[in-house]
Amino acid sequence: MALYAKMIMAPLSPEKYRSTSVSVDGVIIGGNAPVVVQSMTDTDTADIDATVRQTVELVRAGSELVRLTVDRDAAAAAVPYIRDRLDSMNIHVPLVGDFHYIGHKLLADHPACAKALSKYRINPGNVGFKAKRDTQFTSMIECALTHGKPVRIGVNWGSLDQDLLTSLMDENSKLSQPQSTAAVMHEAIIQSCLLSAQRAETLGMGRDKIIISAKVSVLQDLITIYETLAARCNYALHLGLTEAGMGTKGIVASSAALAILLQRNIGNTIRVSITPEPGEPRTQEVKVARELLQTMGMRAFTPSVTACPGCGRTTGVRFRKLAKTIQDYLDERIPVWKKNHSGVERMKIAVMGCIVNGPGESKHADIGISLPGSGEAPIAPVFIDGQKALTLRGAEMTEEFKRIIEAYVSKRYGNGEKGTEETVSTSLSL
């Protein structure tokens, strides 16, 4: 009882969360490593062609780990072939096996699957029930130890260990000042994570092989749970708001929840769990995760475009079309640029629609263009490294602006260093 009360009331640590680092086939999660983006396929894993195809799409969108459902023999048998196909395409992304209910059996019966996977995800709520829970959990940890694989102990409140929850509810009811049902639920989730991780350590697994997660679908619950986890342990933490929803709701809910925790230095790897709308690609969740990290200044993946939203001064669509064209151009060119131009992913471009904020915003970017608004002179000043460099006009403005960007990339990032403003500006003079 005293231990339970102490755990419930444990204070939050005001210091930055510093986790143990975990290597997942060379992708480092935790420690001083940047936050890692991951995703999950929604294909039938037994369908090798479909799973390989979607995995490639996710990797090309920027996913650094990809999780696969391994729910039956056919899926487990397919994993080595999926791994081989990806390797033959020079795509070496770590694959994570998502196991439920019979993971212990699948890993034992399919050693090639156990070897091909880079990490195992174990859910303490359904790894086994009653007397079988400990033996089946032990079997999966021992398999991971045999193959040198890390694990994610992933608790989800939709499949929470009911024995643990019932026990904590009973203990809580006997307290002179019982906690709320929500607080006990939080504690059950946290204890499920930590007790399982401690059990894995008892079996011989080091902390450098353990990642934990505690997923719920309510933002405030998620924040409370992860803040408490960060105060009680130093395991690497996987963040995600589960069942976040579809479309705008899913994007906003996930972004809000993860941003709050990341801003508090909690979390080492993230997944944005968006339900794709009909016809939408699975890759949207990867794009949202990357954009979130880049917007927060935690990672830089691709040059960004700052563009105004438009108003009564920008009744035309010219600047919107230019902003879209330039963003598409940057996305197309970044894979080529990154081969020879170190740091180019941090470049900032501004495409503005009128004289009010256009020049000022353009000066804050590496390269900025201020298009004319309604009634303004049909010219577009271009700013480079904060200084007006030249003025564009006419029908070829878009192509000219692209050439300016190309020249800037070559000059500034040619050796991974910023060239002088004078050199860049002179090379772009018309």
PDB file of N, CA and C in Angstrom, residues 164-244:
ATOM      1  N   LEU A 164      -4.164  -6.416 -13.349  1.00  0.00           N
ATOM      2  CA  LEU A 164      -3.443  -5.330 -12.692  1.00  0.00           C
ATOM      3  C   LEU A 164      -4.385  -4.180 -12.365  1.00  0.00           C
ATOM      4  N   LEU A 165      -5.240  -3.812 -13.319  1.00  0.00           N
ATOM      5  CA  LEU A 165      -6.179  -2.717 -13.092  1.00  0.00           C
ATOM      6  C   LEU A 165      -7.123  -3.030 -11.944  1.00  0.00           C
ATOM      7  N   THR A 166      -7.634  -4.250 -11.908  1.00  0.00           N
ATOM      8  CA  THR A 166      -8.551  -4.642 -10.837  1.00  0.00           C
ATOM      9  C   THR A 166      -7.855  -4.593  -9.489  1.00  0.00           C
ATOM     10  N   SER A 167      -6.629  -5.071  -9.438  1.00  0.00           N
ATOM     11  CA  SER A 167      -5.871  -5.057  -8.189  1.00  0.00           C
ATOM     12  C   SER A 167      -5.676  -3.636  -7.676  1.00  0.00           C
ATOM     13  N   LEU A 168      -5.310  -2.729  -8.581  1.00  0.00           N
ATOM     14  CA  LEU A 168      -5.088  -1.334  -8.174  1.00  0.00           C
ATOM     15  C   LEU A 168      -6.396  -0.662  -7.774  1.00  0.00           C
ATOM     16  N   MET A 169      -7.459  -1.011  -8.443  1.00  0.00           N
ATOM     17  CA  MET A 169      -8.768  -0.454  -8.069  1.00  0.00           C
ATOM     18  C   MET A 169      -9.160  -0.913  -6.665  1.00  0.00           C
ATOM     19  N   ASP A 170      -8.895  -2.176  -6.372  1.00  0.00           N
ATOM     20  CA  ASP A 170      -9.213  -2.700  -5.033  1.00  0.00           C
ATOM     21  C   ASP A 170      -8.384  -1.993  -3.966  1.00  0.00           C
ATOM     22  N   GLU A 171      -7.092  -1.834  -4.218  1.00  0.00           N
ATOM     23  CA  GLU A 171      -6.224  -1.150  -3.262  1.00  0.00           C
ATOM     24  C   GLU A 171      -6.667   0.297  -3.070  1.00  0.00           C
ATOM     25  N   ASN A 172      -7.024   0.937  -4.176  1.00  0.00           N
ATOM     26  CA  ASN A 172      -7.433   2.339  -4.110  1.00  0.00           C
ATOM     27  C   ASN A 172      -8.697   2.521  -3.269  1.00  0.00           C
ATOM     28  N   SER A 173      -9.611   1.561  -3.378  1.00  0.00           N
ATOM     29  CA  SER A 173     -10.879   1.678  -2.649  1.00  0.00           C
ATOM     30  C   SER A 173     -10.692   1.597  -1.136  1.00  0.00           C
ATOM     31  N   LYS A 174      -9.559   1.048  -0.718  1.00  0.00           N
ATOM     32  CA  LYS A 174      -9.299   0.890   0.713  1.00  0.00           C
ATOM     33  C   LYS A 174      -8.559   2.094   1.314  1.00  0.00           C
ATOM     34  N   LEU A 175      -8.125   3.028   0.448  1.00  0.00           N
ATOM     35  CA  LEU A 175      -7.414   4.203   0.950  1.00  0.00           C
ATOM     36  C   LEU A 175      -8.368   5.152   1.663  1.00  0.00           C
ATOM     37  N   SER A 176      -7.868   5.877   2.637  1.00  0.00           N
ATOM     38  CA  SER A 176      -8.695   6.856   3.345  1.00  0.00           C
ATOM     39  C   SER A 176      -9.129   7.983   2.417  1.00  0.00           C
ATOM     40  N   GLN A 177      -8.278   8.290   1.428  1.00  0.00           N
ATOM     41  CA  GLN A 177      -8.613   9.296   0.418  1.00  0.00           C
ATOM     42  C   GLN A 177      -8.327   8.696  -0.964  1.00  0.00           C
ATOM     43  N   PRO A 178      -9.268   7.940  -1.478  1.00  0.00           N
ATOM     44  CA  PRO A 178      -9.044   7.259  -2.759  1.00  0.00           C
ATOM     45  C   PRO A 178      -8.767   8.231  -3.896  1.00  0.00           C
ATOM     46  N   GLN A 179      -7.935   7.778  -4.819  1.00  0.00           N
ATOM     47  CA  GLN A 179      -7.673   8.538  -6.035  1.00  0.00           C
ATOM     48  C   GLN A 179      -8.864   8.401  -6.980  1.00  0.00           C
ATOM     49  N   SER A 180      -8.922   9.275  -7.983  1.00  0.00           N
ATOM     50  CA  SER A 180      -9.983   9.187  -8.989  1.00  0.00           C
ATOM     51  C   SER A 180      -9.778   7.944  -9.849  1.00  0.00           C
ATOM     52  N   THR A 181     -10.858   7.523 -10.489  1.00  0.00           N
ATOM     53  CA  THR A 181     -10.762   6.370 -11.393  1.00  0.00           C
ATOM     54  C   THR A 181      -9.735   6.621 -12.478  1.00  0.00           C
ATOM     55  N   ALA A 182      -9.691   7.857 -13.000  1.00  0.00           N
ATOM     56  CA  ALA A 182      -8.725   8.197 -14.046  1.00  0.00           C
ATOM     57  C   ALA A 182      -7.294   8.047 -13.537  1.00  0.00           C
ATOM     58  N   ALA A 183      -7.047   8.491 -12.315  1.00  0.00           N
ATOM     59  CA  ALA A 183      -5.696   8.406 -11.749  1.00  0.00           C
ATOM     60  C   ALA A 183      -5.272   6.946 -11.590  1.00  0.00           C
ATOM     61  N   VAL A 184      -6.194   6.093 -11.183  1.00  0.00           N
ATOM     62  CA  VAL A 184      -5.873   4.668 -11.033  1.00  0.00           C
ATOM     63  C   VAL A 184      -5.613   4.040 -12.398  1.00  0.00           C
ATOM     64  N   MET A 185      -6.404   4.443 -13.385  1.00  0.00           N
ATOM     65  CA  MET A 185      -6.176   3.958 -14.746  1.00  0.00           C
ATOM     66  C   MET A 185      -4.778   4.355 -15.224  1.00  0.00           C
ATOM     67  N   HIS A 186      -4.412   5.608 -14.987  1.00  0.00           N
ATOM     68  CA  HIS A 186      -3.070   6.057 -15.368  1.00  0.00           C
ATOM     69  C   HIS A 186      -2.008   5.194 -14.687  1.00  0.00           C
ATOM     70  N   GLU A 187      -2.210   4.972 -13.400  1.00  0.00           N
ATOM     71  CA  GLU A 187      -1.230   4.191 -12.640  1.00  0.00           C
ATOM     72  C   GLU A 187      -1.124   2.769 -13.169  1.00  0.00           C
ATOM     73  N   ALA A 188      -2.240   2.181 -13.559  1.00  0.00           N
ATOM     74  CA  ALA A 188      -2.217   0.821 -14.101  1.00  0.00           C
ATOM     75  C   ALA A 188      -1.414   0.771 -15.402  1.00  0.00           C
ATOM     76  N   ILE A 189      -1.593   1.759 -16.239  1.00  0.00           N
ATOM     77  CA  ILE A 189      -0.848   1.817 -17.499  1.00  0.00           C
ATOM     78  C   ILE A 189       0.642   1.962 -17.219  1.00  0.00           C
ATOM     79  N   ILE A 190       0.975   2.868 -16.315  1.00  0.00           N
ATOM     80  CA  ILE A 190       2.383   3.124 -15.984  1.00  0.00           C
ATOM     81  C   ILE A 190       3.030   1.884 -15.372  1.00  0.00           C
ATOM     82  N   GLN A 191       2.327   1.273 -14.424  1.00  0.00           N
ATOM     83  CA  GLN A 191       2.896   0.081 -13.788  1.00  0.00           C
ATOM     84  C   GLN A 191       3.032  -1.071 -14.771  1.00  0.00           C
ATOM     85  N   SER A 192       2.086  -1.197 -15.698  1.00  0.00           N
ATOM     86  CA  SER A 192       2.191  -2.254 -16.703  1.00  0.00           C
ATOM     87  C   SER A 192       3.470  -2.084 -17.515  1.00  0.00           C
ATOM     88  N   CYS A 193       3.775  -0.840 -17.889  1.00  0.00           N
ATOM     89  CA  CYS A 193       5.024  -0.552 -18.607  1.00  0.00           C
ATOM     90  C   CYS A 193       6.240  -0.907 -17.768  1.00  0.00           C
ATOM     91  N   LEU A 194       6.304  -0.335 -16.570  1.00  0.00           N
ATOM     92  CA  LEU A 194       7.519  -0.425 -15.767  1.00  0.00           C
ATOM     93  C   LEU A 194       7.750  -1.821 -15.193  1.00  0.00           C
ATOM     94  N   LEU A 195       6.691  -2.474 -14.755  1.00  0.00           N
ATOM     95  CA  LEU A 195       6.853  -3.825 -14.226  1.00  0.00           C
ATOM     96  C   LEU A 195       7.311  -4.787 -15.323  1.00  0.00           C
ATOM     97  N   SER A 196       6.774  -4.607 -16.524  1.00  0.00           N
ATOM     98  CA  SER A 196       7.180  -5.468 -17.638  1.00  0.00           C
ATOM     99  C   SER A 196       8.628  -5.209 -18.022  1.00  0.00           C
ATOM    100  N   ALA A 197       9.023  -3.936 -18.049  1.00  0.00           N
ATOM    101  CA  ALA A 197      10.408  -3.603 -18.377  1.00  0.00           C
ATOM    102  C   ALA A 197      11.357  -4.157 -17.319  1.00  0.00           C
ATOM    103  N   GLN A 198      10.956  -4.044 -16.060  1.00  0.00           N
ATOM    104  CA  GLN A 198      11.788  -4.582 -14.987  1.00  0.00           C
ATOM    105  C   GLN A 198      11.893  -6.102 -15.070  1.00  0.00           C
ATOM    106  N   ARG A 199      10.805  -6.752 -15.477  1.00  0.00           N
ATOM    107  CA  ARG A 199      10.832  -8.204 -15.667  1.00  0.00           C
ATOM    108  C   ARG A 199      11.815  -8.568 -16.779  1.00  0.00           C
ATOM    109  N   ALA A 200      11.819  -7.786 -17.860  1.00  0.00           N
ATOM    110  CA  ALA A 200      12.752  -8.041 -18.960  1.00  0.00           C
ATOM    111  C   ALA A 200      14.193  -7.893 -18.477  1.00  0.00           C
ATOM    112  N   GLU A 201      14.434  -6.904 -17.643  1.00  0.00           N
ATOM    113  CA  GLU A 201      15.790  -6.725 -17.100  1.00  0.00           C
ATOM    114  C   GLU A 201      16.178  -7.900 -16.218  1.00  0.00           C
ATOM    115  N   THR A 202      15.238  -8.383 -15.423  1.00  0.00           N
ATOM    116  CA  THR A 202      15.508  -9.539 -14.561  1.00  0.00           C
ATOM    117  C   THR A 202      15.908 -10.757 -15.392  1.00  0.00           C
ATOM    118  N   LEU A 203      15.347 -10.859 -16.596  1.00  0.00           N
ATOM    119  CA  LEU A 203      15.643 -11.983 -17.480  1.00  0.00           C
ATOM    120  C   LEU A 203      16.966 -11.809 -18.218  1.00  0.00           C
ATOM    121  N   GLY A 204      17.615 -10.659 -18.035  1.00  0.00           N
ATOM    122  CA  GLY A 204      18.925 -10.449 -18.628  1.00  0.00           C
ATOM    123  C   GLY A 204      18.996  -9.404 -19.717  1.00  0.00           C
ATOM    124  N   MET A 205      17.890  -8.737 -20.003  1.00  0.00           N
ATOM    125  CA  MET A 205      17.891  -7.722 -21.052  1.00  0.00           C
ATOM    126  C   MET A 205      18.351  -6.387 -20.482  1.00  0.00           C
ATOM    127  N   GLY A 206      19.302  -5.756 -21.136  1.00  0.00           N
ATOM    128  CA  GLY A 206      19.781  -4.464 -20.680  1.00  0.00           C
ATOM    129  C   GLY A 206      18.825  -3.344 -21.048  1.00  0.00           C
ATOM    130  N   ARG A 207      18.963  -2.225 -20.360  1.00  0.00           N
ATOM    131  CA  ARG A 207      18.107  -1.074 -20.668  1.00  0.00           C
ATOM    132  C   ARG A 207      18.373  -0.531 -22.064  1.00  0.00           C
ATOM    133  N   ASP A 208      19.526  -0.840 -22.611  1.00  0.00           N
ATOM    134  CA  ASP A 208      19.842  -0.399 -23.964  1.00  0.00           C
ATOM    135  C   ASP A 208      19.162  -1.260 -25.024  1.00  0.00           C
ATOM    136  N   LYS A 209      18.267  -2.139 -24.567  1.00  0.00           N
ATOM    137  CA  LYS A 209      17.474  -2.956 -25.494  1.00  0.00           C
ATOM    138  C   LYS A 209      15.973  -2.762 -25.256  1.00  0.00           C
ATOM    139  N   ILE A 210      15.602  -1.811 -24.413  1.00  0.00           N
ATOM    140  CA  ILE A 210      14.193  -1.668 -24.024  1.00  0.00           C
ATOM    141  C   ILE A 210      13.671  -0.276 -24.353  1.00  0.00           C
ATOM    142  N   ILE A 211      12.566  -0.237 -25.067  1.00  0.00           N
ATOM    143  CA  ILE A 211      11.808   0.982 -25.327  1.00  0.00           C
ATOM    144  C   ILE A 211      10.413   0.748 -24.768  1.00  0.00           C
ATOM    145  N   ILE A 212       9.810   1.769 -24.173  1.00  0.00           N
ATOM    146  CA  ILE A 212       8.459   1.587 -23.657  1.00  0.00           C
ATOM    147  C   ILE A 212       7.529   2.639 -24.248  1.00  0.00           C
ATOM    148  N   SER A 213       6.251   2.284 -24.292  1.00  0.00           N
ATOM    149  CA  SER A 213       5.227   3.227 -24.745  1.00  0.00           C
ATOM    150  C   SER A 213       3.958   2.983 -23.946  1.00  0.00           C
ATOM    151  N   ALA A 214       3.162   4.037 -23.829  1.00  0.00           N
ATOM    152  CA  ALA A 214       1.905   3.965 -23.076  1.00  0.00           C
ATOM    153  C   ALA A 214       0.867   4.778 -23.833  1.00  0.00           C
ATOM    154  N   LYS A 215       0.144   4.131 -24.710  1.00  0.00           N
ATOM    155  CA  LYS A 215      -0.724   4.860 -25.632  1.00  0.00           C
ATOM    156  C   LYS A 215      -2.179   4.902 -25.170  1.00  0.00           C
ATOM    157  N   VAL A 216      -2.724   6.108 -25.231  1.00  0.00           N
ATOM    158  CA  VAL A 216      -4.146   6.342 -24.974  1.00  0.00           C
ATOM    159  C   VAL A 216      -4.635   7.271 -26.080  1.00  0.00           C
ATOM    160  N   SER A 217      -5.946   7.511 -26.122  1.00  0.00           N
ATOM    161  CA  SER A 217      -6.497   8.336 -27.197  1.00  0.00           C
ATOM    162  C   SER A 217      -6.991   9.700 -26.711  1.00  0.00           C
ATOM    163  N   VAL A 218      -6.763  10.026 -25.447  1.00  0.00           N
ATOM    164  CA  VAL A 218      -7.169  11.325 -24.903  1.00  0.00           C
ATOM    165  C   VAL A 218      -5.914  12.135 -24.590  1.00  0.00           C
ATOM    166  N   LEU A 219      -5.823  13.317 -25.153  1.00  0.00           N
ATOM    167  CA  LEU A 219      -4.610  14.125 -25.069  1.00  0.00           C
ATOM    168  C   LEU A 219      -4.139  14.348 -23.637  1.00  0.00           C
ATOM    169  N   GLN A 220      -5.006  14.821 -22.767  1.00  0.00           N
ATOM    170  CA  GLN A 220      -4.583  15.151 -21.405  1.00  0.00           C
ATOM    171  C   GLN A 220      -4.125  13.918 -20.641  1.00  0.00           C
ATOM    172  N   ASP A 221      -4.767  12.775 -20.885  1.00  0.00           N
ATOM    173  CA  ASP A 221      -4.326  11.525 -20.251  1.00  0.00           C
ATOM    174  C   ASP A 221      -2.925  11.155 -20.726  1.00  0.00           C
ATOM    175  N   LEU A 222      -2.693  11.300 -22.026  1.00  0.00           N
ATOM    176  CA  LEU A 222      -1.386  10.950 -22.579  1.00  0.00           C
ATOM    177  C   LEU A 222      -0.284  11.791 -21.945  1.00  0.00           C
ATOM    178  N   ILE A 223      -0.522  13.084 -21.824  1.00  0.00           N
ATOM    179  CA  ILE A 223       0.483  13.981 -21.253  1.00  0.00           C
ATOM    180  C   ILE A 223       0.788  13.606 -19.810  1.00  0.00           C
ATOM    181  N   THR A 224      -0.261  13.385 -19.031  1.00  0.00           N
ATOM    182  CA  THR A 224      -0.067  13.022 -17.625  1.00  0.00           C
ATOM    183  C   THR A 224       0.730  11.729 -17.485  1.00  0.00           C
ATOM    184  N   ILE A 225       0.381  10.735 -18.274  1.00  0.00           N
ATOM    185  CA  ILE A 225       1.042   9.430 -18.182  1.00  0.00           C
ATOM    186  C   ILE A 225       2.521   9.538 -18.557  1.00  0.00           C
ATOM    187  N   TYR A 226       2.819  10.222 -19.641  1.00  0.00           N
ATOM    188  CA  TYR A 226       4.219  10.306 -20.069  1.00  0.00           C
ATOM    189  C   TYR A 226       5.056  11.201 -19.159  1.00  0.00           C
ATOM    190  N   GLU A 227       4.461  12.235 -18.602  1.00  0.00           N
ATOM    191  CA  GLU A 227       5.203  13.040 -17.633  1.00  0.00           C
ATOM    192  C   GLU A 227       5.582  12.194 -16.418  1.00  0.00           C
ATOM    193  N   THR A 228       4.666  11.350 -15.992  1.00  0.00           N
ATOM    194  CA  THR A 228       4.943  10.494 -14.842  1.00  0.00           C
ATOM    195  C   THR A 228       5.990   9.432 -15.185  1.00  0.00           C
ATOM    196  N   LEU A 229       5.876   8.851 -16.372  1.00  0.00           N
ATOM    197  CA  LEU A 229       6.892   7.883 -16.805  1.00  0.00           C
ATOM    198  C   LEU A 229       8.273   8.522 -16.840  1.00  0.00           C
ATOM    199  N   ALA A 230       8.340   9.739 -17.356  1.00  0.00           N
ATOM    200  CA  ALA A 230       9.625  10.425 -17.455  1.00  0.00           C
ATOM    201  C   ALA A 230      10.222  10.703 -16.082  1.00  0.00           C
ATOM    202  N   ALA A 231       9.362  10.833 -15.065  1.00  0.00           N
ATOM    203  CA  ALA A 231       9.844  11.077 -13.706  1.00  0.00           C
ATOM    204  C   ALA A 231      10.314   9.796 -13.017  1.00  0.00           C
ATOM    205  N   ARG A 232       9.887   8.645 -13.520  1.00  0.00           N
ATOM    206  CA  ARG A 232      10.161   7.395 -12.816  1.00  0.00           C
ATOM    207  C   ARG A 232      11.186   6.489 -13.479  1.00  0.00           C
ATOM    208  N   CYS A 233      11.567   6.780 -14.703  1.00  0.00           N
ATOM    209  CA  CYS A 233      12.473   5.848 -15.382  1.00  0.00           C
ATOM    210  C   CYS A 233      13.345   6.598 -16.377  1.00  0.00           C
ATOM    211  N   ASN A 234      14.287   5.883 -16.966  1.00  0.00           N
ATOM    212  CA  ASN A 234      15.097   6.468 -18.034  1.00  0.00           C
ATOM    213  C   ASN A 234      15.128   5.559 -19.257  1.00  0.00           C
ATOM    214  N   TYR A 235      14.045   4.782 -19.443  1.00  0.00           N
ATOM    215  CA  TYR A 235      13.923   3.994 -20.668  1.00  0.00           C
ATOM    216  C   TYR A 235      13.654   4.931 -21.843  1.00  0.00           C
ATOM    217  N   ALA A 236      14.082   4.527 -23.030  1.00  0.00           N
ATOM    218  CA  ALA A 236      13.711   5.271 -24.234  1.00  0.00           C
ATOM    219  C   ALA A 236      12.193   5.216 -24.380  1.00  0.00           C
ATOM    220  N   LEU A 237      11.586   6.339 -24.766  1.00  0.00           N
ATOM    221  CA  LEU A 237      10.128   6.447 -24.832  1.00  0.00           C
ATOM    222  C   LEU A 237       9.636   6.630 -26.263  1.00  0.00           C
ATOM    223  N   HIS A 238       8.669   5.804 -26.626  1.00  0.00           N
ATOM    224  CA  HIS A 238       7.981   5.918 -27.912  1.00  0.00           C
ATOM    225  C   HIS A 238       6.676   6.666 -27.660  1.00  0.00           C
ATOM    226  N   LEU A 239       6.442   7.746 -28.427  1.00  0.00           N
ATOM    227  CA  LEU A 239       5.234   8.557 -28.244  1.00  0.00           C
ATOM    228  C   LEU A 239       4.231   8.313 -29.359  1.00  0.00           C
ATOM    229  N   GLY A 240       2.966   8.359 -28.992  1.00  0.00           N
ATOM    230  CA  GLY A 240       1.913   8.292 -29.995  1.00  0.00           C
ATOM    231  C   GLY A 240       0.561   8.404 -29.332  1.00  0.00           C
ATOM    232  N   LEU A 241      -0.311   9.200 -29.932  1.00  0.00           N
ATOM    233  CA  LEU A 241      -1.702   9.276 -29.480  1.00  0.00           C
ATOM    234  C   LEU A 241      -2.454   8.240 -30.295  1.00  0.00           C
ATOM    235  N   THR A 242      -2.865   7.167 -29.665  1.00  0.00           N
ATOM    236  CA  THR A 242      -3.479   6.080 -30.415  1.00  0.00           C
ATOM    237  C   THR A 242      -4.913   6.434 -30.804  1.00  0.00           C
ATOM    238  N   GLU A 243      -5.365   5.817 -31.904  1.00  0.00           N
ATOM    239  CA  GLU A 243      -6.720   6.072 -32.398  1.00  0.00           C
ATOM    240  C   GLU A 243      -7.032   7.566 -32.443  1.00  0.00           C
ATOM    241  N   ALA A 244      -6.100   8.344 -32.994  1.00  0.00           N
ATOM    242  CA  ALA A 244      -6.257   9.801 -33.016  1.00  0.00           C
ATOM    243  C   ALA A 244      -7.415  10.249 -33.898  1.00  0.00           C
TER     244      ALA A 244
END
